[in-house]
């Protein structure tokens, strides 16, 4: 091994800025998150997810006419493509739903007439069609696991109401739609997180938009990233009731287990999105009359934060919120996909507009150069 001093490396690219972005600003010091300059809490309070998606792609909120046009487009593209359905039906019902949605997006890419066209107009069109089509995959996948038939979309409902309608075959009540819409807005975008960075790396090779989204789905699946919202619910199932939270934590910390739904690479004093999602969870707890779930939520959060100084992230309140709405735990991360596809595609377009191949360096720390041993010829 060489004795030369090793250059400093930044494991996990922690703290390393790698490019500019005009899409969102995460500020850990002020504990704030801006989408195109707007605080995400204000957007969650007064905009729909459709408006936020438009904002992320176009840089401005839509006016009345632009919103009407976009809504019309979204409603016209909600149906599950029969070929995608055919492929989904061919997958085992015990396949992880993230594998299903990843496969479905891959099929959509292979069937998309615009795959090779990376003009800004074509990229926007593909982004909007993915936004409209992914809910049908997620909703249908949950239904087929339960042995239920596909529910066709309704074009008299907004994005979130229709998403829930396709999953549960009933028009959801307003507090449920509102909480779901808030979760979609909060999950939509978060600068250079692992999955978004993955999408940008793939785009930087001049690959196509669907390939970048498929890769991003793969990155999101991991429990250190999007997969944490499912893991939170598994934790709740393990603990069972608020009174057991302390003892469970003793064991988890002794076993050096990570407590899912806590901690963040950027926010060290709390995740800016949590108070808004917690308020949405509170309204669901009231709607479904589940104070026991809230008690468990509070017991674990208070005890863990007090002991370790590590705060909940967005996955902590969103996991139990999706559970209360009736989603199966394994569908939580695909719901994150349905939302984050807006941020991913906005970043794909931004990357393409001022591209440089993303190709970092590595520092070799293997054995020094050596010669391949010469073998004696066999007699
Ligand atoms: N449970 C227990 N310990 C934790 C946790 C946690 N959730 N998070 C951080 N720590 C501890 C680590 O063990 C480590 O301790 P050590 O210094 O004694 O070894 C220290 O805090 C630093 O943690 P790292 O994992 O090195 O910090 P990093 O910035 O890389 O972590 C991460 C960020 C990966 C999100 C981490 O907090 C984690 O694993 N959390 C659980 C998974 C999770 O909830 N992910 C969702 C992320 S947000 C999102 O995708 C919406």
Tab-separated table of C-alpha atoms and ligand atoms in Angstrom:
chain	number	residue	atom	x	y	z
A	1	UNK	CA	0.000	0.000	0.000
A	2	UNK	CA	1.268	3.490	-0.900
A	3	UNK	CA	2.484	5.774	1.929
A	4	UNK	CA	1.411	8.927	0.025
A	5	UNK	CA	-0.956	11.134	2.059
A	6	UNK	CA	-4.566	10.411	1.161
A	7	UNK	CA	-6.746	13.255	-0.096
A	8	UNK	CA	-9.676	14.071	2.174
A	9	UNK	CA	-12.896	12.395	1.175
A	10	UNK	CA	-16.424	13.324	2.232
A	11	UNK	CA	-18.140	10.018	2.995
A	12	UNK	CA	-21.679	9.996	1.665
A	13	UNK	CA	-20.931	13.408	0.082
A	14	UNK	CA	-21.995	14.824	3.463
A	15	UNK	CA	-21.823	18.608	3.400
A	16	UNK	CA	-20.573	18.743	-0.214
A	17	UNK	CA	-22.466	21.109	-2.557
A	18	UNK	CA	-22.438	19.530	-6.035
A	19	UNK	CA	-24.527	21.928	-8.136
A	20	UNK	CA	-26.924	24.857	-8.075
A	21	UNK	CA	-30.692	24.399	-8.067
A	22	UNK	CA	-33.557	26.872	-8.343
A	23	UNK	CA	-36.197	24.313	-7.377
A	24	UNK	CA	-36.092	24.194	-3.591
A	25	UNK	CA	-34.071	25.487	-0.679
A	26	UNK	CA	-33.555	23.457	2.479
A	27	UNK	CA	-32.293	25.649	5.296
A	28	UNK	CA	-31.335	23.640	8.354
A	29	UNK	CA	-30.450	26.748	10.386
A	30	UNK	CA	-33.870	28.351	10.008
A	31	UNK	CA	-35.548	24.942	9.798
A	32	UNK	CA	-37.300	25.959	6.596
A	33	UNK	CA	-38.063	24.530	3.191
A	34	UNK	CA	-38.942	26.678	0.191
A	35	UNK	CA	-40.342	25.425	-3.111
A	36	UNK	CA	-39.448	28.005	-5.775
A	37	UNK	CA	-39.286	30.571	-2.960
A	38	UNK	CA	-42.585	29.687	-1.258
A	39	UNK	CA	-42.539	28.201	2.281
A	40	UNK	CA	-43.851	24.656	2.039
A	41	UNK	CA	-46.109	25.210	5.074
A	42	UNK	CA	-47.904	28.023	3.229
A	43	UNK	CA	-48.298	25.859	0.149
A	44	UNK	CA	-49.696	23.008	2.244
A	45	UNK	CA	-52.183	25.407	3.828
A	46	UNK	CA	-53.450	27.086	0.698
A	47	UNK	CA	-52.507	25.249	-2.504
A	48	UNK	CA	-53.488	21.886	-3.979
A	49	UNK	CA	-50.943	19.250	-4.919
A	50	UNK	CA	-51.731	19.921	-8.591
A	51	UNK	CA	-50.761	23.587	-8.111
A	52	UNK	CA	-47.559	22.594	-6.303
A	53	UNK	CA	-46.599	20.158	-9.073
A	54	UNK	CA	-47.129	22.924	-11.631
A	55	UNK	CA	-45.035	25.283	-9.495
A	56	UNK	CA	-42.134	22.831	-9.269
A	57	UNK	CA	-42.041	22.298	-13.034
A	58	UNK	CA	-42.761	25.843	-14.234
A	59	UNK	CA	-41.251	27.949	-11.446
A	60	UNK	CA	-44.522	29.841	-10.859
A	61	UNK	CA	-47.922	28.937	-9.465
A	62	UNK	CA	-50.519	28.515	-12.223
A	63	UNK	CA	-53.144	31.159	-12.905
A	64	UNK	CA	-56.768	30.041	-13.215
A	65	UNK	CA	-56.557	29.159	-16.891
A	66	UNK	CA	-53.213	27.341	-16.555
A	67	UNK	CA	-54.540	25.324	-13.612
A	68	UNK	CA	-57.726	24.393	-15.473
A	69	UNK	CA	-55.669	23.227	-18.470
A	70	UNK	CA	-53.321	21.196	-16.284
A	71	UNK	CA	-56.180	19.614	-14.345
A	72	UNK	CA	-57.868	18.664	-17.592
A	73	UNK	CA	-54.634	17.076	-18.836
A	74	UNK	CA	-54.113	15.191	-15.562
A	75	UNK	CA	-57.682	13.851	-15.528
A	76	UNK	CA	-57.358	12.701	-19.149
A	77	UNK	CA	-54.202	10.695	-18.326
A	78	UNK	CA	-55.301	8.914	-15.139
A	79	UNK	CA	-56.316	5.590	-16.636
A	80	UNK	CA	-54.199	2.495	-16.087
A	81	UNK	CA	-52.652	1.587	-19.446
A	82	UNK	CA	-53.894	-1.967	-20.266
A	83	UNK	CA	-50.327	-3.079	-21.074
A	84	UNK	CA	-49.068	-1.791	-17.726
A	85	UNK	CA	-51.974	-3.560	-16.018
A	86	UNK	CA	-51.113	-6.761	-17.873
A	87	UNK	CA	-47.500	-6.582	-16.631
A	88	UNK	CA	-48.570	-5.748	-13.067
A	89	UNK	CA	-50.997	-8.683	-13.113
A	90	UNK	CA	-48.117	-10.959	-14.130
A	91	UNK	CA	-46.139	-10.022	-11.002
A	92	UNK	CA	-46.537	-12.064	-7.819
A	93	UNK	CA	-48.792	-10.500	-5.194
A	94	UNK	CA	-45.952	-10.809	-2.694
A	95	UNK	CA	-43.627	-8.659	-4.834
A	96	UNK	CA	-42.787	-5.489	-2.934
A	97	UNK	CA	-45.028	-2.620	-4.144
A	98	UNK	CA	-41.899	-0.535	-4.827
A	99	UNK	CA	-40.758	-3.235	-7.252
A	100	UNK	CA	-44.183	-3.075	-8.887
A	101	UNK	CA	-44.223	0.688	-9.327
A	102	UNK	CA	-40.594	0.636	-10.546
A	103	UNK	CA	-41.506	-2.019	-13.124
A	104	UNK	CA	-44.639	-0.123	-14.169
A	105	UNK	CA	-42.679	3.094	-14.790
A	106	UNK	CA	-40.155	1.106	-16.793
A	107	UNK	CA	-42.972	-0.286	-18.960
A	108	UNK	CA	-44.404	3.218	-19.364
A	109	UNK	CA	-40.992	4.360	-20.603
A	110	UNK	CA	-40.743	1.531	-23.117
A	111	UNK	CA	-44.223	2.441	-24.413
A	112	UNK	CA	-43.713	6.192	-24.446
A	113	UNK	CA	-43.516	7.582	-27.959
A	114	UNK	CA	-41.452	10.519	-26.743
A	115	UNK	CA	-38.708	8.542	-24.927
A	116	UNK	CA	-35.960	9.723	-27.272
A	117	UNK	CA	-37.226	13.315	-27.431
A	118	UNK	CA	-35.538	15.293	-24.655
A	119	UNK	CA	-36.777	18.733	-25.713
A	120	UNK	CA	-38.155	20.768	-22.776
A	121	UNK	CA	-41.711	20.406	-24.161
A	122	UNK	CA	-41.453	16.607	-24.424
A	123	UNK	CA	-39.849	16.309	-20.977
A	124	UNK	CA	-42.670	18.334	-19.427
A	125	UNK	CA	-45.277	16.278	-21.228
A	126	UNK	CA	-43.709	13.012	-19.988
A	127	UNK	CA	-43.465	14.391	-16.441
A	128	UNK	CA	-47.143	15.334	-16.386
A	129	UNK	CA	-48.203	11.987	-17.784
A	130	UNK	CA	-46.178	10.112	-15.165
A	131	UNK	CA	-47.691	12.319	-12.454
A	132	UNK	CA	-51.180	11.437	-13.711
A	133	UNK	CA	-50.565	7.722	-14.288
A	134	UNK	CA	-48.643	6.564	-11.191
A	135	UNK	CA	-51.637	6.783	-8.775
A	136	UNK	CA	-53.569	4.215	-10.842
A	137	UNK	CA	-50.646	1.760	-10.501
A	138	UNK	CA	-50.305	2.249	-6.736
A	139	UNK	CA	-54.051	2.082	-6.075
A	140	UNK	CA	-54.556	-0.945	-8.311
A	141	UNK	CA	-51.563	-2.786	-6.856
A	142	UNK	CA	-53.038	-2.555	-3.371
A	143	UNK	CA	-56.432	-3.743	-4.657
A	144	UNK	CA	-55.040	-6.765	-6.521
A	145	UNK	CA	-53.186	-7.880	-3.377
A	146	UNK	CA	-56.520	-7.797	-1.600
A	147	UNK	CA	-58.148	-9.806	-4.411
A	148	UNK	CA	-60.146	-6.771	-5.607
A	149	UNK	CA	-60.877	-5.446	-9.090
A	150	UNK	CA	-59.490	-2.296	-10.690
A	151	UNK	CA	-61.471	0.868	-9.945
A	152	UNK	CA	-61.599	3.251	-12.912
A	153	UNK	CA	-60.694	6.885	-12.142
A	154	UNK	CA	-63.351	9.595	-11.845
A	155	UNK	CA	-62.716	12.826	-13.676
A	156	UNK	CA	-64.972	14.884	-11.390
A	157	UNK	CA	-62.514	14.474	-8.478
A	158	UNK	CA	-59.232	16.256	-7.775
A	159	UNK	CA	-55.922	14.360	-7.756
A	160	UNK	CA	-55.960	13.268	-4.105
A	161	UNK	CA	-59.680	12.439	-3.873
A	162	UNK	CA	-59.429	10.388	-7.059
A	163	UNK	CA	-56.251	8.604	-5.872
A	164	UNK	CA	-58.036	7.492	-2.687
A	165	UNK	CA	-61.184	6.652	-4.678
A	166	UNK	CA	-59.210	4.329	-7.002
A	167	UNK	CA	-57.711	2.571	-3.965
A	168	UNK	CA	-60.793	2.212	-1.762
A	169	UNK	CA	-63.730	2.455	-4.194
A	170	UNK	CA	-65.453	5.169	-2.212
A	171	UNK	CA	-65.254	8.930	-2.304
A	172	UNK	CA	-63.146	9.818	0.746
A	173	UNK	CA	-64.278	12.337	3.348
A	174	UNK	CA	-62.791	15.817	3.265
A	175	UNK	CA	-60.406	15.563	6.270
A	176	UNK	CA	-58.888	12.457	4.690
A	177	UNK	CA	-58.466	14.086	1.280
A	178	UNK	CA	-56.944	17.168	2.895
A	179	UNK	CA	-54.443	15.168	4.957
A	180	UNK	CA	-53.477	13.085	1.923
A	181	UNK	CA	-53.014	16.198	-0.223
A	182	UNK	CA	-50.820	17.773	2.476
A	183	UNK	CA	-48.636	14.644	2.564
A	184	UNK	CA	-48.250	14.764	-1.231
A	185	UNK	CA	-47.205	18.431	-1.065
A	186	UNK	CA	-44.689	17.817	1.733
A	187	UNK	CA	-43.101	14.808	0.031
A	188	UNK	CA	-42.860	16.485	-3.391
A	189	UNK	CA	-39.382	17.970	-3.285
A	190	UNK	CA	-36.314	18.155	-1.052
A	191	UNK	CA	-33.253	19.327	-3.011
A	192	UNK	CA	-30.377	16.851	-3.534
A	193	UNK	CA	-31.682	13.916	-1.470
A	194	UNK	CA	-30.417	10.458	-2.490
A	195	UNK	CA	-33.175	9.627	-4.990
A	196	UNK	CA	-33.175	13.058	-6.641
A	197	UNK	CA	-29.400	12.972	-6.921
A	198	UNK	CA	-29.716	9.503	-8.477
A	199	UNK	CA	-32.129	10.917	-11.070
A	200	UNK	CA	-29.682	13.704	-11.828
A	201	UNK	CA	-26.742	11.292	-12.182
A	202	UNK	CA	-28.686	9.191	-14.703
A	203	UNK	CA	-29.814	12.308	-16.589
A	204	UNK	CA	-26.236	13.585	-16.702
A	205	UNK	CA	-25.306	10.695	-19.006
A	206	UNK	CA	-28.017	11.994	-21.408
A	207	UNK	CA	-30.183	8.993	-20.643
A	208	UNK	CA	-33.976	9.367	-20.837
A	209	UNK	CA	-36.441	10.675	-18.258
A	210	UNK	CA	-38.110	7.339	-17.495
A	211	UNK	CA	-34.739	5.664	-16.883
A	212	UNK	CA	-33.861	8.415	-14.416
A	213	UNK	CA	-37.196	8.003	-12.608
A	214	UNK	CA	-36.814	4.204	-12.462
A	215	UNK	CA	-33.366	4.637	-10.901
A	216	UNK	CA	-34.732	7.199	-8.443
A	217	UNK	CA	-37.439	4.751	-7.361
A	218	UNK	CA	-34.699	2.217	-6.636
A	219	UNK	CA	-32.883	4.751	-4.452
A	220	UNK	CA	-36.055	5.766	-2.639
A	221	UNK	CA	-36.878	2.181	-1.722
A	222	UNK	CA	-34.097	1.915	0.870
A	223	UNK	CA	-35.066	2.248	4.545
A	224	UNK	CA	-32.545	5.044	5.111
A	225	UNK	CA	-34.578	7.106	2.623
A	226	UNK	CA	-38.230	6.657	1.560
A	227	UNK	CA	-38.561	3.140	2.923
A	228	UNK	CA	-38.519	4.647	6.418
A	229	UNK	CA	-42.243	5.510	6.336
A	230	UNK	CA	-43.098	1.782	6.149
A	231	UNK	CA	-40.479	0.970	8.746
A	232	UNK	CA	-42.135	3.413	11.178
A	233	UNK	CA	-45.353	1.424	10.991
A	234	UNK	CA	-43.479	-1.840	11.563
A	235	UNK	CA	-41.973	-0.206	14.665
A	236	UNK	CA	-45.436	0.817	15.883
A	237	UNK	CA	-46.667	-2.745	15.304
A	238	UNK	CA	-43.717	-4.110	17.286
A	239	UNK	CA	-44.283	-1.739	20.205
A	240	UNK	CA	-48.047	-2.174	20.211
A	241	UNK	CA	-49.034	0.444	22.808
A	242	UNK	CA	-47.689	3.677	24.310
A	243	UNK	CA	-46.867	2.061	27.655
A	244	UNK	CA	-44.359	-0.264	25.974
A	245	UNK	CA	-42.450	2.482	24.111
A	246	UNK	CA	-39.844	3.010	26.819
A	247	UNK	CA	-38.985	-0.677	27.239
A	248	UNK	CA	-38.897	-1.163	23.461
A	249	UNK	CA	-36.506	1.753	23.157
A	250	UNK	CA	-34.218	0.321	25.846
A	251	UNK	CA	-33.911	-2.860	23.805
A	252	UNK	CA	-33.557	-1.094	20.451
A	253	UNK	CA	-30.803	1.207	21.679
A	254	UNK	CA	-29.000	-1.627	23.453
A	255	UNK	CA	-29.049	-3.566	20.168
A	256	UNK	CA	-27.771	-0.398	18.371
A	257	UNK	CA	-30.814	-0.426	16.107
A	258	UNK	CA	-31.747	2.660	14.123
A	259	UNK	CA	-35.147	3.994	15.090
A	260	UNK	CA	-36.830	4.603	11.770
A	261	UNK	CA	-38.481	7.941	11.116
A	262	UNK	CA	-35.898	9.809	13.183
A	263	UNK	CA	-32.818	11.763	12.141
A	264	UNK	CA	-31.900	13.545	8.957
A	265	UNK	CA	-28.718	14.228	7.021
A	266	UNK	CA	-29.450	17.950	6.705
A	267	UNK	CA	-31.831	18.868	9.529
A	268	UNK	CA	-30.239	18.277	12.899
A	269	UNK	CA	-32.771	20.255	14.969
A	270	UNK	CA	-35.974	18.899	13.481
A	271	UNK	CA	-37.447	18.434	10.015
A	272	UNK	CA	-39.251	21.548	8.717
A	273	UNK	CA	-42.096	19.411	7.314
A	274	UNK	CA	-42.951	17.549	10.504
A	275	UNK	CA	-45.197	20.133	12.253
A	276	UNK	CA	-47.441	20.394	9.165
A	277	UNK	CA	-47.678	16.621	8.733
A	278	UNK	CA	-48.214	16.146	12.468
A	279	UNK	CA	-51.190	18.557	12.292
A	280	UNK	CA	-52.586	16.470	9.413
A	281	UNK	CA	-52.062	13.321	11.494
A	282	UNK	CA	-53.857	14.951	14.436
A	283	UNK	CA	-56.890	15.662	12.272
A	284	UNK	CA	-56.920	12.025	11.089
A	285	UNK	CA	-56.603	10.737	14.662
A	286	UNK	CA	-59.671	12.779	15.525
A	287	UNK	CA	-61.534	11.724	12.381
A	288	UNK	CA	-60.894	8.020	12.968
A	289	UNK	CA	-61.033	8.338	16.784
A	290	UNK	CA	-57.642	6.710	17.405
A	291	UNK	CA	-56.133	8.434	20.460
A	292	UNK	CA	-54.216	5.212	21.182
A	293	UNK	CA	-52.161	5.664	18.006
A	294	UNK	CA	-51.409	9.278	18.883
A	295	UNK	CA	-50.349	8.242	22.394
A	296	UNK	CA	-47.893	5.734	20.945
A	297	UNK	CA	-46.623	8.336	18.475
A	298	UNK	CA	-46.016	10.875	21.253
A	299	UNK	CA	-44.521	8.368	23.678
A	300	UNK	CA	-41.857	7.155	21.238
A	301	UNK	CA	-41.091	10.624	19.830
A	302	UNK	CA	-40.731	12.287	23.225
A	303	UNK	CA	-38.658	9.536	24.753
A	304	UNK	CA	-36.306	9.071	21.792
A	305	UNK	CA	-35.736	12.782	21.256
A	306	UNK	CA	-35.135	13.303	24.972
A	307	UNK	CA	-32.657	10.434	25.211
A	308	UNK	CA	-30.747	10.912	21.936
A	309	UNK	CA	-31.486	14.500	20.835
A	310	UNK	CA	-32.577	13.110	17.460
A	311	UNK	CA	-35.834	14.488	16.050
A	312	UNK	CA	-38.572	12.880	13.940
A	313	UNK	CA	-38.410	13.317	10.162
A	314	UNK	CA	-41.365	13.509	7.737
A	315	UNK	CA	-41.711	9.725	7.576
A	316	UNK	CA	-42.584	9.561	11.269
A	317	UNK	CA	-45.999	11.296	11.088
A	318	UNK	CA	-46.759	10.232	7.493
A	319	UNK	CA	-46.474	6.481	8.249
A	320	UNK	CA	-49.302	6.413	10.837
A	321	UNK	CA	-51.306	8.912	8.733
A	322	UNK	CA	-51.300	6.543	5.726
A	323	UNK	CA	-52.116	3.652	8.057
A	324	UNK	CA	-55.201	5.451	9.363
A	325	UNK	CA	-56.354	6.165	5.802
A	326	UNK	CA	-56.384	2.410	5.174
A	327	UNK	CA	-53.230	1.957	3.099
A	328	UNK	CA	-51.273	-1.265	3.556
A	329	UNK	CA	-47.893	-0.564	5.140
A	330	UNK	CA	-45.954	-1.758	2.051
A	331	UNK	CA	-47.774	0.844	-0.079
A	332	UNK	CA	-46.441	3.809	1.909
A	333	UNK	CA	-43.219	4.242	-0.075
A	334	UNK	CA	-45.022	4.028	-3.460
A	335	UNK	CA	-47.181	6.929	-2.187
A	336	UNK	CA	-43.914	8.816	-1.676
A	337	UNK	CA	-43.038	7.960	-5.314
A	338	UNK	CA	-46.362	9.390	-6.537
A	339	UNK	CA	-45.469	12.665	-4.857
A	340	UNK	CA	-41.687	12.862	-5.387
A	341	UNK	CA	-41.993	12.179	-9.122
A	342	UNK	CA	-42.759	15.907	-9.366
A	343	UNK	CA	-39.464	16.909	-7.737
A	344	UNK	CA	-37.480	14.231	-9.597
A	345	UNK	CA	-38.770	15.337	-12.990
A	346	UNK	CA	-38.231	19.035	-12.179
A	347	UNK	CA	-34.601	18.145	-11.348
A	348	UNK	CA	-34.239	16.012	-14.473
A	349	UNK	CA	-35.279	19.015	-16.567
A	350	UNK	CA	-32.993	21.351	-14.615
A	351	UNK	CA	-30.047	18.949	-14.997
A	352	UNK	CA	-30.661	18.629	-18.734
A	353	UNK	CA	-30.834	22.396	-19.171
A	354	UNK	CA	-27.233	22.872	-17.922
A	355	UNK	CA	-25.735	19.419	-18.018
A	356	UNK	CA	-22.320	18.174	-16.993
A	357	UNK	CA	-21.627	14.457	-16.689
A	358	UNK	CA	-21.595	13.591	-12.967
A	359	UNK	CA	-18.452	11.558	-12.475
A	360	UNK	CA	-16.665	12.007	-9.134
A	361	UNK	CA	-13.246	10.622	-8.255
A	362	UNK	CA	-12.407	7.799	-5.923
A	363	UNK	CA	-9.310	7.389	-3.783
A	364	UNK	CA	-7.778	3.976	-4.356
A	365	UNK	CA	-6.842	2.174	-1.165
A	366	UNK	CA	-6.306	-1.349	-2.469
A	367	UNK	CA	-3.026	-3.232	-2.908
A	368	UNK	CA	-0.157	-1.561	-4.804
A	369	UNK	CA	0.533	-2.452	-8.418
A	370	UNK	CA	1.844	-6.016	-8.788
A	371	UNK	CA	2.561	-8.536	-11.543
A	372	UNK	CA	0.275	-11.402	-12.451
A	373	UNK	CA	2.119	-14.621	-11.386
A	374	UNK	CA	3.318	-16.653	-14.374
A	375	UNK	CA	2.061	-20.213	-14.259
A	376	UNK	CA	4.309	-23.120	-15.177
A	377	UNK	CA	3.071	-24.626	-18.475
A	378	UNK	CA	1.228	-27.906	-17.869
A	379	UNK	CA	3.222	-30.855	-19.323
B	1	LIG	N1	-31.853	5.952	15.266
B	1	LIG	C1	-30.772	5.729	16.069
B	1	LIG	N2	-29.620	6.411	15.937
B	1	LIG	C2	-29.560	7.350	14.973
B	1	LIG	C3	-30.638	7.609	14.107
B	1	LIG	C4	-31.817	6.870	14.281
B	1	LIG	N3	-32.889	7.072	13.502
B	1	LIG	N4	-30.296	8.580	13.239
B	1	LIG	C5	-29.040	8.905	13.528
B	1	LIG	N5	-28.583	8.171	14.565
B	1	LIG	C6	-27.273	8.207	15.193
B	1	LIG	C7	-26.331	7.274	14.442
B	1	LIG	O1	-26.350	5.972	14.944
B	1	LIG	C8	-25.013	7.966	14.637
B	1	LIG	O2	-24.556	7.696	15.942
B	1	LIG	P1	-23.003	7.483	16.232
B	1	LIG	O3	-22.358	8.793	15.855
B	1	LIG	O4	-22.971	7.162	17.677
B	1	LIG	O5	-22.565	6.356	15.337
B	1	LIG	C9	-25.384	9.459	14.611
B	1	LIG	O6	-26.750	9.513	15.027
B	1	LIG	C10	-25.253	10.055	13.220
B	1	LIG	O7	-26.054	9.300	12.330
B	1	LIG	P2	-25.717	9.013	10.818
B	1	LIG	O8	-26.572	7.892	10.332
B	1	LIG	O9	-24.238	8.889	10.614
B	1	LIG	O10	-26.125	10.411	10.208
B	1	LIG	P3	-26.606	10.678	8.779
B	1	LIG	O11	-26.612	12.126	8.599
B	1	LIG	O12	-25.858	9.861	7.789
B	1	LIG	O13	-28.066	10.057	8.946
B	1	LIG	C11	-30.130	9.237	8.348
B	1	LIG	C12	-29.208	10.468	8.351
B	1	LIG	C13	-29.560	8.175	7.404
B	1	LIG	C14	-31.513	9.692	7.844
B	1	LIG	C15	-30.244	8.636	9.777
B	1	LIG	O14	-30.716	9.616	10.676
B	1	LIG	C16	-31.132	7.406	9.818
B	1	LIG	O15	-30.666	6.301	9.504
B	1	LIG	N6	-32.440	7.575	10.182
B	1	LIG	C17	-33.369	6.464	10.146
B	1	LIG	C18	-33.930	6.274	8.740
B	1	LIG	C19	-34.906	7.334	8.345
B	1	LIG	O16	-35.785	7.714	9.114
B	1	LIG	N7	-34.781	7.805	7.092
B	1	LIG	C20	-35.674	8.822	6.539
B	1	LIG	C21	-34.905	10.024	6.099
B	1	LIG	S1	-35.956	11.392	5.743
B	1	LIG	C22	-36.800	11.012	4.352
B	1	LIG	O17	-36.405	10.221	3.524
B	1	LIG	C23	-38.148	11.704	4.188
